[in-house]
């Protein structure tokens, strides 16, 4: 339904604004609402951003579960696909490959790298924001 798509897009935008302001818990909530509003066709970039929001809150096992979903929803060798795979691989290292429910080791993970501090720009145009690619 078109209304569901619009609702999903609105929550995704709100989540992106929250993420860019460093409010990762609020971003997580808005990205999840975006996915829930249109579950039959979740936006892969929104799923990836949800994973990044969880990651920034040190919720690594949950972030890995969501990153795996982002990988499933994206094609390899696309901007979103490459970023999803990079995030998944990073989280696999942090968790020892343990998604939600299996627990991670008690080791302190390394600090976040600076490049992942903002959601991915998937437009291919630097400075053009974080608008997801059109499907």
mmCIF file of N, CA and C in Angstrom:
data_model
loop_
_atom_site.group_PDB
_atom_site.id
_atom_site.type_symbol
_atom_site.label_atom_id
_atom_site.label_comp_id
_atom_site.label_asym_id
_atom_site.label_seq_id
_atom_site.Cartn_x
_atom_site.Cartn_y
_atom_site.Cartn_z
ATOM 1 N N UNK A 1 0.831 -1.177 0.000
ATOM 2 C CA UNK A 1 0.000 0.000 0.000
ATOM 3 C C UNK A 1 0.877 1.243 0.000
ATOM 4 N N UNK A 2 0.420 2.243 -0.706
ATOM 5 C CA UNK A 2 1.188 3.472 -0.846
ATOM 6 C C UNK A 2 1.343 4.186 0.494
ATOM 7 N N UNK A 3 0.287 4.178 1.300
ATOM 8 C CA UNK A 3 0.341 4.825 2.618
ATOM 9 C C UNK A 3 1.425 4.181 3.489
ATOM 10 N N UNK A 4 1.523 2.854 3.446
ATOM 11 C CA UNK A 4 2.547 2.153 4.222
ATOM 12 C C UNK A 4 3.954 2.530 3.756
ATOM 13 N N UNK A 5 4.116 2.665 2.445
ATOM 14 C CA UNK A 5 5.411 3.062 1.898
ATOM 15 C C UNK A 5 5.790 4.470 2.363
ATOM 16 N N UNK A 6 4.820 5.384 2.342
ATOM 17 C CA UNK A 6 5.086 6.755 2.795
ATOM 18 C C UNK A 6 5.427 6.785 4.288
ATOM 19 N N UNK A 7 4.684 6.025 5.074
ATOM 20 C CA UNK A 7 4.958 5.952 6.509
ATOM 21 C C UNK A 7 6.361 5.403 6.747
ATOM 22 N N UNK A 8 6.708 4.357 6.027
ATOM 23 C CA UNK A 8 8.033 3.757 6.140
ATOM 24 C C UNK A 8 9.117 4.776 5.784
ATOM 25 N N UNK A 9 8.909 5.509 4.707
ATOM 26 C CA UNK A 9 9.888 6.520 4.281
ATOM 27 C C UNK A 9 10.045 7.622 5.322
ATOM 28 N N UNK A 10 8.936 8.050 5.907
ATOM 29 C CA UNK A 10 8.983 9.112 6.922
ATOM 30 C C UNK A 10 9.790 8.660 8.142
ATOM 31 N N UNK A 11 9.538 7.450 8.617
ATOM 32 C CA UNK A 11 10.292 6.946 9.764
ATOM 33 C C UNK A 11 11.772 6.775 9.429
ATOM 34 N N UNK A 12 12.067 6.376 8.205
ATOM 35 C CA UNK A 12 13.460 6.233 7.795
ATOM 36 C C UNK A 12 14.170 7.583 7.822
ATOM 37 N N UNK A 13 13.500 8.615 7.361
ATOM 38 C CA UNK A 13 14.075 9.968 7.381
ATOM 39 C C UNK A 13 14.307 10.424 8.822
ATOM 40 N N UNK A 14 13.308 10.196 9.688
ATOM 41 C CA UNK A 14 13.467 10.563 11.099
ATOM 42 C C UNK A 14 14.636 9.812 11.732
ATOM 43 N N UNK A 15 14.759 8.538 11.404
ATOM 44 C CA UNK A 15 15.872 7.751 11.924
ATOM 45 C C UNK A 15 17.214 8.283 11.469
ATOM 46 N N UNK A 16 17.285 8.684 10.216
ATOM 47 C CA UNK A 16 18.531 9.235 9.676
ATOM 48 C C UNK A 16 18.893 10.536 10.384
ATOM 49 N N UNK A 17 17.899 11.382 10.629
ATOM 50 C CA UNK A 17 18.155 12.629 11.356
ATOM 51 C C UNK A 17 18.658 12.332 12.770
ATOM 52 N N UNK A 18 18.002 11.385 13.446
ATOM 53 C CA UNK A 18 18.445 10.999 14.789
ATOM 54 C C UNK A 18 19.875 10.461 14.759
ATOM 55 N N UNK A 19 20.160 9.595 13.805
ATOM 56 C CA UNK A 19 21.499 8.998 13.695
ATOM 57 C C UNK A 19 22.546 10.090 13.501
ATOM 58 N N UNK A 20 22.276 11.016 12.595
ATOM 59 C CA UNK A 20 23.241 12.072 12.297
ATOM 60 C C UNK A 20 23.473 12.993 13.485
ATOM 61 N N UNK A 21 22.514 13.045 14.413
ATOM 62 C CA UNK A 21 22.658 13.854 15.630
ATOM 63 C C UNK A 21 23.258 13.040 16.779
ATOM 64 N N UNK A 22 23.575 11.778 16.519
ATOM 65 C CA UNK A 22 24.185 10.942 17.534
ATOM 66 C C UNK A 22 23.196 10.318 18.503
ATOM 67 N N UNK A 23 21.919 10.413 18.202
ATOM 68 C CA UNK A 23 20.889 9.822 19.058
ATOM 69 C C UNK A 23 20.557 8.436 18.512
ATOM 70 N N UNK A 24 21.412 7.470 18.810
ATOM 71 C CA UNK A 24 21.329 6.154 18.194
ATOM 72 C C UNK A 24 20.147 5.333 18.684
ATOM 73 N N UNK A 25 19.726 5.528 19.927
ATOM 74 C CA UNK A 25 18.558 4.795 20.444
ATOM 75 C C UNK A 25 17.292 5.253 19.725
ATOM 76 N N UNK A 26 17.141 6.568 19.545
ATOM 77 C CA UNK A 26 15.978 7.083 18.813
ATOM 78 C C UNK A 26 16.030 6.652 17.350
ATOM 79 N N UNK A 27 17.227 6.670 16.776
ATOM 80 C CA UNK A 27 17.390 6.222 15.391
ATOM 81 C C UNK A 27 16.967 4.765 15.267
ATOM 82 N N UNK A 28 17.398 3.943 16.211
ATOM 83 C CA UNK A 28 17.020 2.529 16.201
ATOM 84 C C UNK A 28 15.504 2.393 16.179
ATOM 85 N N UNK A 29 14.819 3.121 17.037
ATOM 86 C CA UNK A 29 13.359 3.049 17.098
ATOM 87 C C UNK A 29 12.707 3.462 15.799
ATOM 88 N N UNK A 30 13.175 4.551 15.207
ATOM 89 C CA UNK A 30 12.580 5.021 13.962
ATOM 90 C C UNK A 30 12.890 4.096 12.786
ATOM 91 N N UNK A 31 14.095 3.563 12.733
ATOM 92 C CA UNK A 31 14.408 2.624 11.658
ATOM 93 C C UNK A 31 13.561 1.354 11.792
ATOM 94 N N UNK A 32 13.357 0.887 13.028
ATOM 95 C CA UNK A 32 12.528 -0.302 13.233
ATOM 96 C C UNK A 32 11.078 -0.022 12.837
ATOM 97 N N UNK A 33 10.569 1.165 13.178
ATOM 98 C CA UNK A 33 9.202 1.544 12.784
ATOM 99 C C UNK A 33 9.086 1.616 11.267
ATOM 100 N N UNK A 34 10.138 2.088 10.616
ATOM 101 C CA UNK A 34 10.138 2.153 9.155
ATOM 102 C C UNK A 34 10.008 0.760 8.552
ATOM 103 N N UNK A 35 10.781 -0.172 9.077
ATOM 104 C CA UNK A 35 10.744 -1.555 8.578
ATOM 105 C C UNK A 35 9.391 -2.186 8.876
ATOM 106 N N UNK A 36 8.863 -1.945 10.080
ATOM 107 C CA UNK A 36 7.571 -2.510 10.479
ATOM 108 C C UNK A 36 6.403 -1.940 9.674
ATOM 109 N N UNK A 37 6.540 -0.696 9.212
ATOM 110 C CA UNK A 37 5.458 -0.060 8.460
ATOM 111 C C UNK A 37 5.277 -0.676 7.073
ATOM 112 N N UNK A 38 6.328 -1.264 6.531
ATOM 113 C CA UNK A 38 6.265 -1.846 5.187
ATOM 114 C C UNK A 38 7.091 -3.131 5.170
ATOM 115 N N UNK A 39 6.685 -4.119 5.982
ATOM 116 C CA UNK A 39 7.512 -5.326 6.153
ATOM 117 C C UNK A 39 7.608 -6.204 4.918
ATOM 118 N N UNK A 40 6.642 -6.097 4.013
ATOM 119 C CA UNK A 40 6.674 -6.953 2.828
ATOM 120 C C UNK A 40 7.817 -6.588 1.873
ATOM 121 N N UNK A 41 8.347 -5.365 2.006
ATOM 122 C CA UNK A 41 9.470 -4.964 1.158
ATOM 123 C C UNK A 41 10.330 -3.950 1.905
ATOM 124 N N UNK A 42 11.082 -4.408 2.912
ATOM 125 C CA UNK A 42 11.905 -3.463 3.675
ATOM 126 C C UNK A 42 13.005 -2.857 2.807
ATOM 127 N N UNK A 43 13.267 -1.589 3.054
ATOM 128 C CA UNK A 43 14.332 -0.902 2.332
ATOM 129 C C UNK A 43 15.680 -1.397 2.845
ATOM 130 N N UNK A 44 16.519 -1.947 1.985
ATOM 131 C CA UNK A 44 17.812 -2.487 2.434
ATOM 132 C C UNK A 44 18.692 -1.458 3.137
ATOM 133 N N UNK A 45 18.647 -0.213 2.698
ATOM 134 C CA UNK A 45 19.473 0.820 3.317
ATOM 135 C C UNK A 45 18.970 1.120 4.729
ATOM 136 N N UNK A 46 17.662 1.110 4.924
ATOM 137 C CA UNK A 46 17.108 1.312 6.260
ATOM 138 C C UNK A 46 17.508 0.160 7.176
ATOM 139 N N UNK A 47 17.489 -1.049 6.659
ATOM 140 C CA UNK A 47 17.915 -2.208 7.456
ATOM 141 C C UNK A 47 19.384 -2.050 7.836
ATOM 142 N N UNK A 48 20.212 -1.626 6.897
ATOM 143 C CA UNK A 48 21.623 -1.392 7.188
ATOM 144 C C UNK A 48 21.784 -0.301 8.236
ATOM 145 N N UNK A 49 21.034 0.769 8.116
ATOM 146 C CA UNK A 49 21.125 1.861 9.094
ATOM 147 C C UNK A 49 20.671 1.398 10.481
ATOM 148 N N UNK A 50 19.680 0.514 10.538
ATOM 149 C CA UNK A 50 19.271 -0.050 11.820
ATOM 150 C C UNK A 50 20.443 -0.818 12.434
ATOM 151 N N UNK A 51 21.132 -1.588 11.627
ATOM 152 C CA UNK A 51 22.296 -2.326 12.113
ATOM 153 C C UNK A 51 23.362 -1.374 12.649
ATOM 154 N N UNK A 52 23.617 -0.297 11.923
ATOM 155 C CA UNK A 52 24.612 0.686 12.359
ATOM 156 C C UNK A 52 24.191 1.356 13.670
ATOM 157 N N UNK A 53 22.900 1.618 13.816
ATOM 158 C CA UNK A 53 22.398 2.224 15.062
ATOM 159 C C UNK A 53 22.618 1.290 16.248
ATOM 160 N N UNK A 54 22.347 0.012 16.046
ATOM 161 C CA UNK A 54 22.581 -0.974 17.099
ATOM 162 C C UNK A 54 24.071 -1.087 17.412
ATOM 163 N N UNK A 55 24.873 -1.082 16.368
ATOM 164 C CA UNK A 55 26.326 -1.161 16.501
ATOM 165 C C UNK A 55 26.828 -0.004 17.363
ATOM 166 N N UNK A 56 26.373 1.193 17.087
ATOM 167 C CA UNK A 56 26.837 2.375 17.810
ATOM 168 C C UNK A 56 26.409 2.365 19.276
ATOM 169 N N UNK A 57 25.441 1.512 19.620
ATOM 170 C CA UNK A 57 25.007 1.353 21.010
ATOM 171 C C UNK A 57 25.673 0.131 21.663
ATOM 172 N N UNK A 58 26.649 -0.441 20.965
ATOM 173 C CA UNK A 58 27.377 -1.629 21.439
ATOM 174 C C UNK A 58 26.475 -2.854 21.568
ATOM 175 N N UNK A 59 25.417 -2.916 20.799
ATOM 176 C CA UNK A 59 24.519 -4.072 20.770
ATOM 177 C C UNK A 59 24.947 -4.960 19.594
ATOM 178 N N UNK A 60 26.159 -5.483 19.696
ATOM 179 C CA UNK A 60 26.780 -6.161 18.574
ATOM 180 C C UNK A 60 26.051 -7.419 18.096
ATOM 181 N N UNK A 61 25.625 -8.319 18.974
ATOM 182 C CA UNK A 61 24.931 -9.513 18.470
ATOM 183 C C UNK A 61 23.638 -9.164 17.719
ATOM 184 N N UNK A 62 22.871 -8.224 18.256
ATOM 185 C CA UNK A 62 21.640 -7.801 17.588
ATOM 186 C C UNK A 62 21.963 -7.100 16.270
ATOM 187 N N UNK A 63 23.004 -6.269 16.285
ATOM 188 C CA UNK A 63 23.427 -5.583 15.066
ATOM 189 C C UNK A 63 23.837 -6.585 13.992
ATOM 190 N N UNK A 64 24.505 -7.658 14.397
ATOM 191 C CA UNK A 64 24.926 -8.688 13.443
ATOM 192 C C UNK A 64 23.717 -9.361 12.800
ATOM 193 N N UNK A 65 22.706 -9.665 13.592
ATOM 194 C CA UNK A 65 21.493 -10.275 13.046
ATOM 195 C C UNK A 65 20.873 -9.371 11.974
ATOM 196 N N UNK A 66 20.802 -8.074 12.262
ATOM 197 C CA UNK A 66 20.216 -7.122 11.316
ATOM 198 C C UNK A 66 21.138 -6.934 10.114
ATOM 199 N N UNK A 67 22.442 -6.906 10.337
ATOM 200 C CA UNK A 67 23.391 -6.774 9.222
ATOM 201 C C UNK A 67 23.273 -7.959 8.270
ATOM 202 N N UNK A 68 23.079 -9.158 8.819
ATOM 203 C CA UNK A 68 22.878 -10.330 7.958
ATOM 204 C C UNK A 68 21.656 -10.143 7.084
ATOM 205 N N UNK A 69 20.603 -9.563 7.629
ATOM 206 C CA UNK A 69 19.383 -9.294 6.848
ATOM 207 C C UNK A 69 19.681 -8.266 5.745
ATOM 208 N N UNK A 70 20.468 -7.251 6.071
ATOM 209 C CA UNK A 70 20.835 -6.242 5.068
ATOM 210 C C UNK A 70 21.615 -6.882 3.926
ATOM 211 N N UNK A 71 22.490 -7.819 4.261
ATOM 212 C CA UNK A 71 23.253 -8.530 3.226
ATOM 213 C C UNK A 71 22.301 -9.327 2.337
ATOM 214 N N UNK A 72 21.326 -9.984 2.939
ATOM 215 C CA UNK A 72 20.345 -10.761 2.165
ATOM 216 C C UNK A 72 19.547 -9.881 1.207
ATOM 217 N N UNK A 73 19.294 -8.645 1.607
ATOM 218 C CA UNK A 73 18.450 -7.738 0.820
ATOM 219 C C UNK A 73 19.203 -6.962 -0.246
ATOM 220 N N UNK A 74 20.533 -7.024 -0.228
ATOM 221 C CA UNK A 74 21.322 -6.239 -1.174
ATOM 222 C C UNK A 74 22.097 -7.140 -2.122
ATOM 223 N N UNK A 75 22.440 -6.565 -3.255
ATOM 224 C CA UNK A 75 23.270 -7.277 -4.217
ATOM 225 C C UNK A 75 24.732 -6.923 -3.975
ATOM 226 N N UNK A 76 25.569 -7.898 -4.218
ATOM 227 C CA UNK A 76 27.006 -7.666 -4.103
ATOM 228 C C UNK A 76 27.412 -6.651 -5.169
ATOM 229 N N UNK A 77 28.475 -5.922 -4.890
ATOM 230 C CA UNK A 77 29.042 -4.938 -5.828
ATOM 231 C C UNK A 77 28.114 -3.754 -6.082
ATOM 232 N N UNK A 78 27.241 -3.456 -5.133
ATOM 233 C CA UNK A 78 26.463 -2.216 -5.156
ATOM 234 C C UNK A 78 26.906 -1.416 -3.933
ATOM 235 N N UNK A 79 26.723 -0.098 -3.942
ATOM 236 C CA UNK A 79 27.157 0.677 -2.768
ATOM 237 C C UNK A 79 26.550 0.146 -1.464
ATOM 238 N N UNK A 80 25.245 -0.066 -1.431
ATOM 239 C CA UNK A 80 24.598 -0.559 -0.212
ATOM 240 C C UNK A 80 25.049 -1.983 0.100
ATOM 241 N N UNK A 81 25.187 -2.797 -0.919
ATOM 242 C CA UNK A 81 25.625 -4.175 -0.721
ATOM 243 C C UNK A 81 27.029 -4.258 -0.156
ATOM 244 N N UNK A 82 27.924 -3.430 -0.677
ATOM 245 C CA UNK A 82 29.300 -3.421 -0.172
ATOM 246 C C UNK A 82 29.355 -2.970 1.282
ATOM 247 N N UNK A 83 28.592 -1.925 1.608
ATOM 248 C CA UNK A 83 28.575 -1.427 2.984
ATOM 249 C C UNK A 83 27.950 -2.451 3.936
ATOM 250 N N UNK A 84 26.893 -3.117 3.493
ATOM 251 C CA UNK A 84 26.241 -4.139 4.331
ATOM 252 C C UNK A 84 27.213 -5.279 4.624
ATOM 253 N N UNK A 85 27.951 -5.702 3.627
ATOM 254 C CA UNK A 85 28.903 -6.799 3.808
ATOM 255 C C UNK A 85 30.067 -6.372 4.708
ATOM 256 N N UNK A 86 30.509 -5.140 4.564
ATOM 257 C CA UNK A 86 31.588 -4.637 5.412
ATOM 258 C C UNK A 86 31.128 -4.573 6.877
ATOM 259 N N UNK A 87 29.916 -4.092 7.095
ATOM 260 C CA UNK A 87 29.381 -4.021 8.461
ATOM 261 C C UNK A 87 29.207 -5.425 9.042
ATOM 262 N N UNK A 88 28.669 -6.340 8.250
ATOM 263 C CA UNK A 88 28.505 -7.718 8.718
ATOM 264 C C UNK A 88 29.853 -8.331 9.092
ATOM 265 N N UNK A 89 30.855 -8.161 8.245
ATOM 266 C CA UNK A 89 32.171 -8.736 8.503
ATOM 267 C C UNK A 89 32.797 -8.137 9.758
ATOM 268 N N UNK A 90 32.630 -6.848 9.946
ATOM 269 C CA UNK A 90 33.145 -6.186 11.139
ATOM 270 C C UNK A 90 32.468 -6.741 12.394
ATOM 271 N N UNK A 91 31.145 -6.899 12.335
ATOM 272 C CA UNK A 91 30.401 -7.417 13.483
ATOM 273 C C UNK A 91 30.723 -8.888 13.750
ATOM 274 N N UNK A 92 30.988 -9.639 12.695
ATOM 275 C CA UNK A 92 31.408 -11.029 12.887
ATOM 276 C C UNK A 92 32.699 -11.088 13.699
ATOM 277 N N UNK A 93 33.622 -10.183 13.423
ATOM 278 C CA UNK A 93 34.874 -10.141 14.179
ATOM 279 C C UNK A 93 34.614 -9.756 15.630
ATOM 280 N N UNK A 94 33.741 -8.775 15.845
ATOM 281 C CA UNK A 94 33.470 -8.303 17.209
ATOM 282 C C UNK A 94 32.754 -9.343 18.060
ATOM 283 N N UNK A 95 31.871 -10.115 17.440
ATOM 284 C CA UNK A 95 31.042 -11.054 18.199
ATOM 285 C C UNK A 95 31.566 -12.480 18.146
ATOM 286 N N UNK A 96 32.548 -12.717 17.322
ATOM 287 C CA UNK A 96 32.991 -14.092 17.123
ATOM 288 C C UNK A 96 31.965 -14.883 16.330
ATOM 289 N N UNK A 97 31.126 -14.167 15.565
ATOM 290 C CA UNK A 97 30.127 -14.815 14.713
ATOM 291 C C UNK A 97 28.860 -15.202 15.436
ATOM 292 N N UNK A 98 28.568 -14.556 16.554
ATOM 293 C CA UNK A 98 27.393 -14.911 17.351
ATOM 294 C C UNK A 98 26.301 -13.857 17.220
ATOM 295 N N UNK A 99 25.227 -14.150 16.455
ATOM 296 C CA UNK A 99 24.125 -13.202 16.355
ATOM 297 C C UNK A 99 23.274 -13.190 17.629
ATOM 298 N N UNK A 100 22.225 -12.386 17.630
ATOM 299 C CA UNK A 100 21.335 -12.218 18.773
ATOM 300 C C UNK A 100 20.954 -13.545 19.397
ATOM 301 N N UNK A 101 20.956 -13.567 20.733
ATOM 302 C CA UNK A 101 20.501 -14.739 21.453
ATOM 303 C C UNK A 101 21.607 -15.697 21.836
ATOM 304 N N UNK A 102 22.776 -15.583 21.241
ATOM 305 C CA UNK A 102 23.848 -16.520 21.556
ATOM 306 C C UNK A 102 24.902 -15.886 22.443
ATOM 307 N N UNK A 103 24.837 -14.572 22.610
ATOM 308 C CA UNK A 103 25.782 -13.879 23.485
ATOM 309 C C UNK A 103 27.144 -13.713 22.845
ATOM 310 N N UNK A 104 27.788 -12.643 23.181
ATOM 311 C CA UNK A 104 29.126 -12.378 22.660
ATOM 312 C C UNK A 104 30.143 -12.596 23.772
ATOM 313 N N UNK A 105 31.377 -12.660 23.418
ATOM 314 C CA UNK A 105 32.417 -12.827 24.427
ATOM 315 C C UNK A 105 32.487 -11.577 25.294
ATOM 316 N N UNK A 106 33.091 -11.695 26.440
ATOM 317 C CA UNK A 106 33.172 -10.571 27.348
ATOM 318 C C UNK A 106 34.277 -9.598 26.997
ATOM 319 N N UNK A 107 34.991 -9.820 25.922
ATOM 320 C CA UNK A 107 36.088 -8.944 25.540
ATOM 321 C C UNK A 107 35.565 -7.574 25.148
ATOM 322 N N UNK A 108 36.345 -6.564 25.440
ATOM 323 C CA UNK A 108 35.973 -5.211 25.056
ATOM 324 C C UNK A 108 36.304 -5.022 23.588
ATOM 325 N N UNK A 109 35.301 -4.627 22.787
ATOM 326 C CA UNK A 109 35.550 -4.449 21.355
ATOM 327 C C UNK A 109 36.356 -3.189 21.097
ATOM 328 N N UNK A 110 37.009 -3.122 19.952
ATOM 329 C CA UNK A 110 37.763 -1.923 19.605
ATOM 330 C C UNK A 110 36.818 -0.756 19.366
ATOM 331 N N UNK A 111 37.358 0.440 19.446
ATOM 332 C CA UNK A 111 36.562 1.636 19.198
ATOM 333 C C UNK A 111 36.038 1.630 17.774
ATOM 334 N N UNK A 112 34.925 2.328 17.575
ATOM 335 C CA UNK A 112 34.336 2.412 16.234
ATOM 336 C C UNK A 112 35.244 3.195 15.301
ATOM 337 N N UNK A 113 35.397 2.735 14.074
ATOM 338 C CA UNK A 113 36.165 3.519 13.113
ATOM 339 C C UNK A 113 35.376 4.752 12.701
ATOM 340 N N UNK A 114 36.043 5.836 12.457
ATOM 341 C CA UNK A 114 35.391 7.092 12.109
ATOM 342 C C UNK A 114 34.501 7.001 10.866
ATOM 343 N N UNK A 115 34.880 6.275 9.793
ATOM 344 C CA UNK A 115 34.051 6.269 8.590
ATOM 345 C C UNK A 115 32.638 5.748 8.809
ATOM 346 N N UNK A 116 32.391 4.900 9.794
ATOM 347 C CA UNK A 116 31.049 4.362 9.972
ATOM 348 C C UNK A 116 30.219 5.211 10.923
ATOM 349 N N UNK A 117 30.677 6.430 11.219
ATOM 350 C CA UNK A 117 29.963 7.259 12.177
ATOM 351 C C UNK A 117 28.717 7.896 11.583
ATOM 352 N N UNK A 118 28.564 7.844 10.283
ATOM 353 C CA UNK A 118 27.354 8.367 9.662
ATOM 354 C C UNK A 118 26.761 7.307 8.758
ATOM 355 N N UNK A 119 25.447 7.376 8.538
ATOM 356 C CA UNK A 119 24.840 6.388 7.647
ATOM 357 C C UNK A 119 25.450 6.482 6.250
ATOM 358 N N UNK A 120 25.382 5.402 5.505
ATOM 359 C CA UNK A 120 26.007 5.388 4.182
ATOM 360 C C UNK A 120 25.321 6.331 3.207
ATOM 361 N N UNK A 121 26.126 6.934 2.353
ATOM 362 C CA UNK A 121 25.614 7.729 1.248
ATOM 363 C C UNK A 121 25.514 6.771 0.072
ATOM 364 N N UNK A 122 24.288 6.426 -0.289
ATOM 365 C CA UNK A 122 24.105 5.430 -1.343
ATOM 366 C C UNK A 122 23.689 6.057 -2.670
ATOM 367 N N UNK A 123 23.772 7.391 -2.746
ATOM 368 C CA UNK A 123 23.388 8.039 -3.996
ATOM 369 C C UNK A 123 24.503 7.983 -5.021
ATOM 370 N N UNK A 124 25.740 7.758 -4.554
ATOM 371 C CA UNK A 124 26.877 7.762 -5.464
ATOM 372 C C UNK A 124 27.382 9.165 -5.708
ATOM 373 N N UNK A 125 26.705 10.175 -5.138
ATOM 374 C CA UNK A 125 27.100 11.563 -5.302
ATOM 375 C C UNK A 125 27.539 12.108 -3.957
ATOM 376 N N UNK A 126 28.810 12.406 -3.769
ATOM 377 C CA UNK A 126 29.259 12.951 -2.491
ATOM 378 C C UNK A 126 28.485 14.209 -2.142
ATOM 379 N N UNK A 127 28.110 14.328 -0.877
ATOM 380 C CA UNK A 127 27.414 15.523 -0.435
ATOM 381 C C UNK A 127 25.935 15.538 -0.745
ATOM 382 N N UNK A 128 25.409 14.495 -1.325
ATOM 383 C CA UNK A 128 23.997 14.466 -1.697
ATOM 384 C C UNK A 128 23.132 13.815 -0.635
ATOM 385 N N UNK A 129 23.627 13.619 0.574
ATOM 386 C CA UNK A 129 22.812 13.059 1.634
ATOM 387 C C UNK A 129 22.837 11.544 1.633
ATOM 388 N N UNK A 130 21.831 10.982 2.274
ATOM 389 C CA UNK A 130 21.789 9.538 2.438
ATOM 390 C C UNK A 130 20.514 8.960 1.854
ATOM 391 N N UNK A 131 20.105 9.482 0.726
ATOM 392 C CA UNK A 131 18.901 8.985 0.088
ATOM 393 C C UNK A 131 19.126 7.579 -0.432
ATOM 394 N N UNK A 132 18.241 6.641 -0.038
ATOM 395 C CA UNK A 132 18.419 5.268 -0.514
ATOM 396 C C UNK A 132 18.246 5.178 -2.032
ATOM 397 N N UNK A 133 18.873 4.195 -2.637
ATOM 398 C CA UNK A 133 18.721 4.018 -4.082
ATOM 399 C C UNK A 133 17.285 3.632 -4.421
ATOM 400 N N UNK A 134 16.847 4.031 -5.582
ATOM 401 C CA UNK A 134 15.508 3.662 -6.040
ATOM 402 C C UNK A 134 15.525 2.217 -6.504
ATOM 403 N N UNK A 135 14.466 1.478 -6.146
ATOM 404 C CA UNK A 135 14.394 0.057 -6.531
ATOM 405 C C UNK A 135 13.727 -0.101 -7.863
#
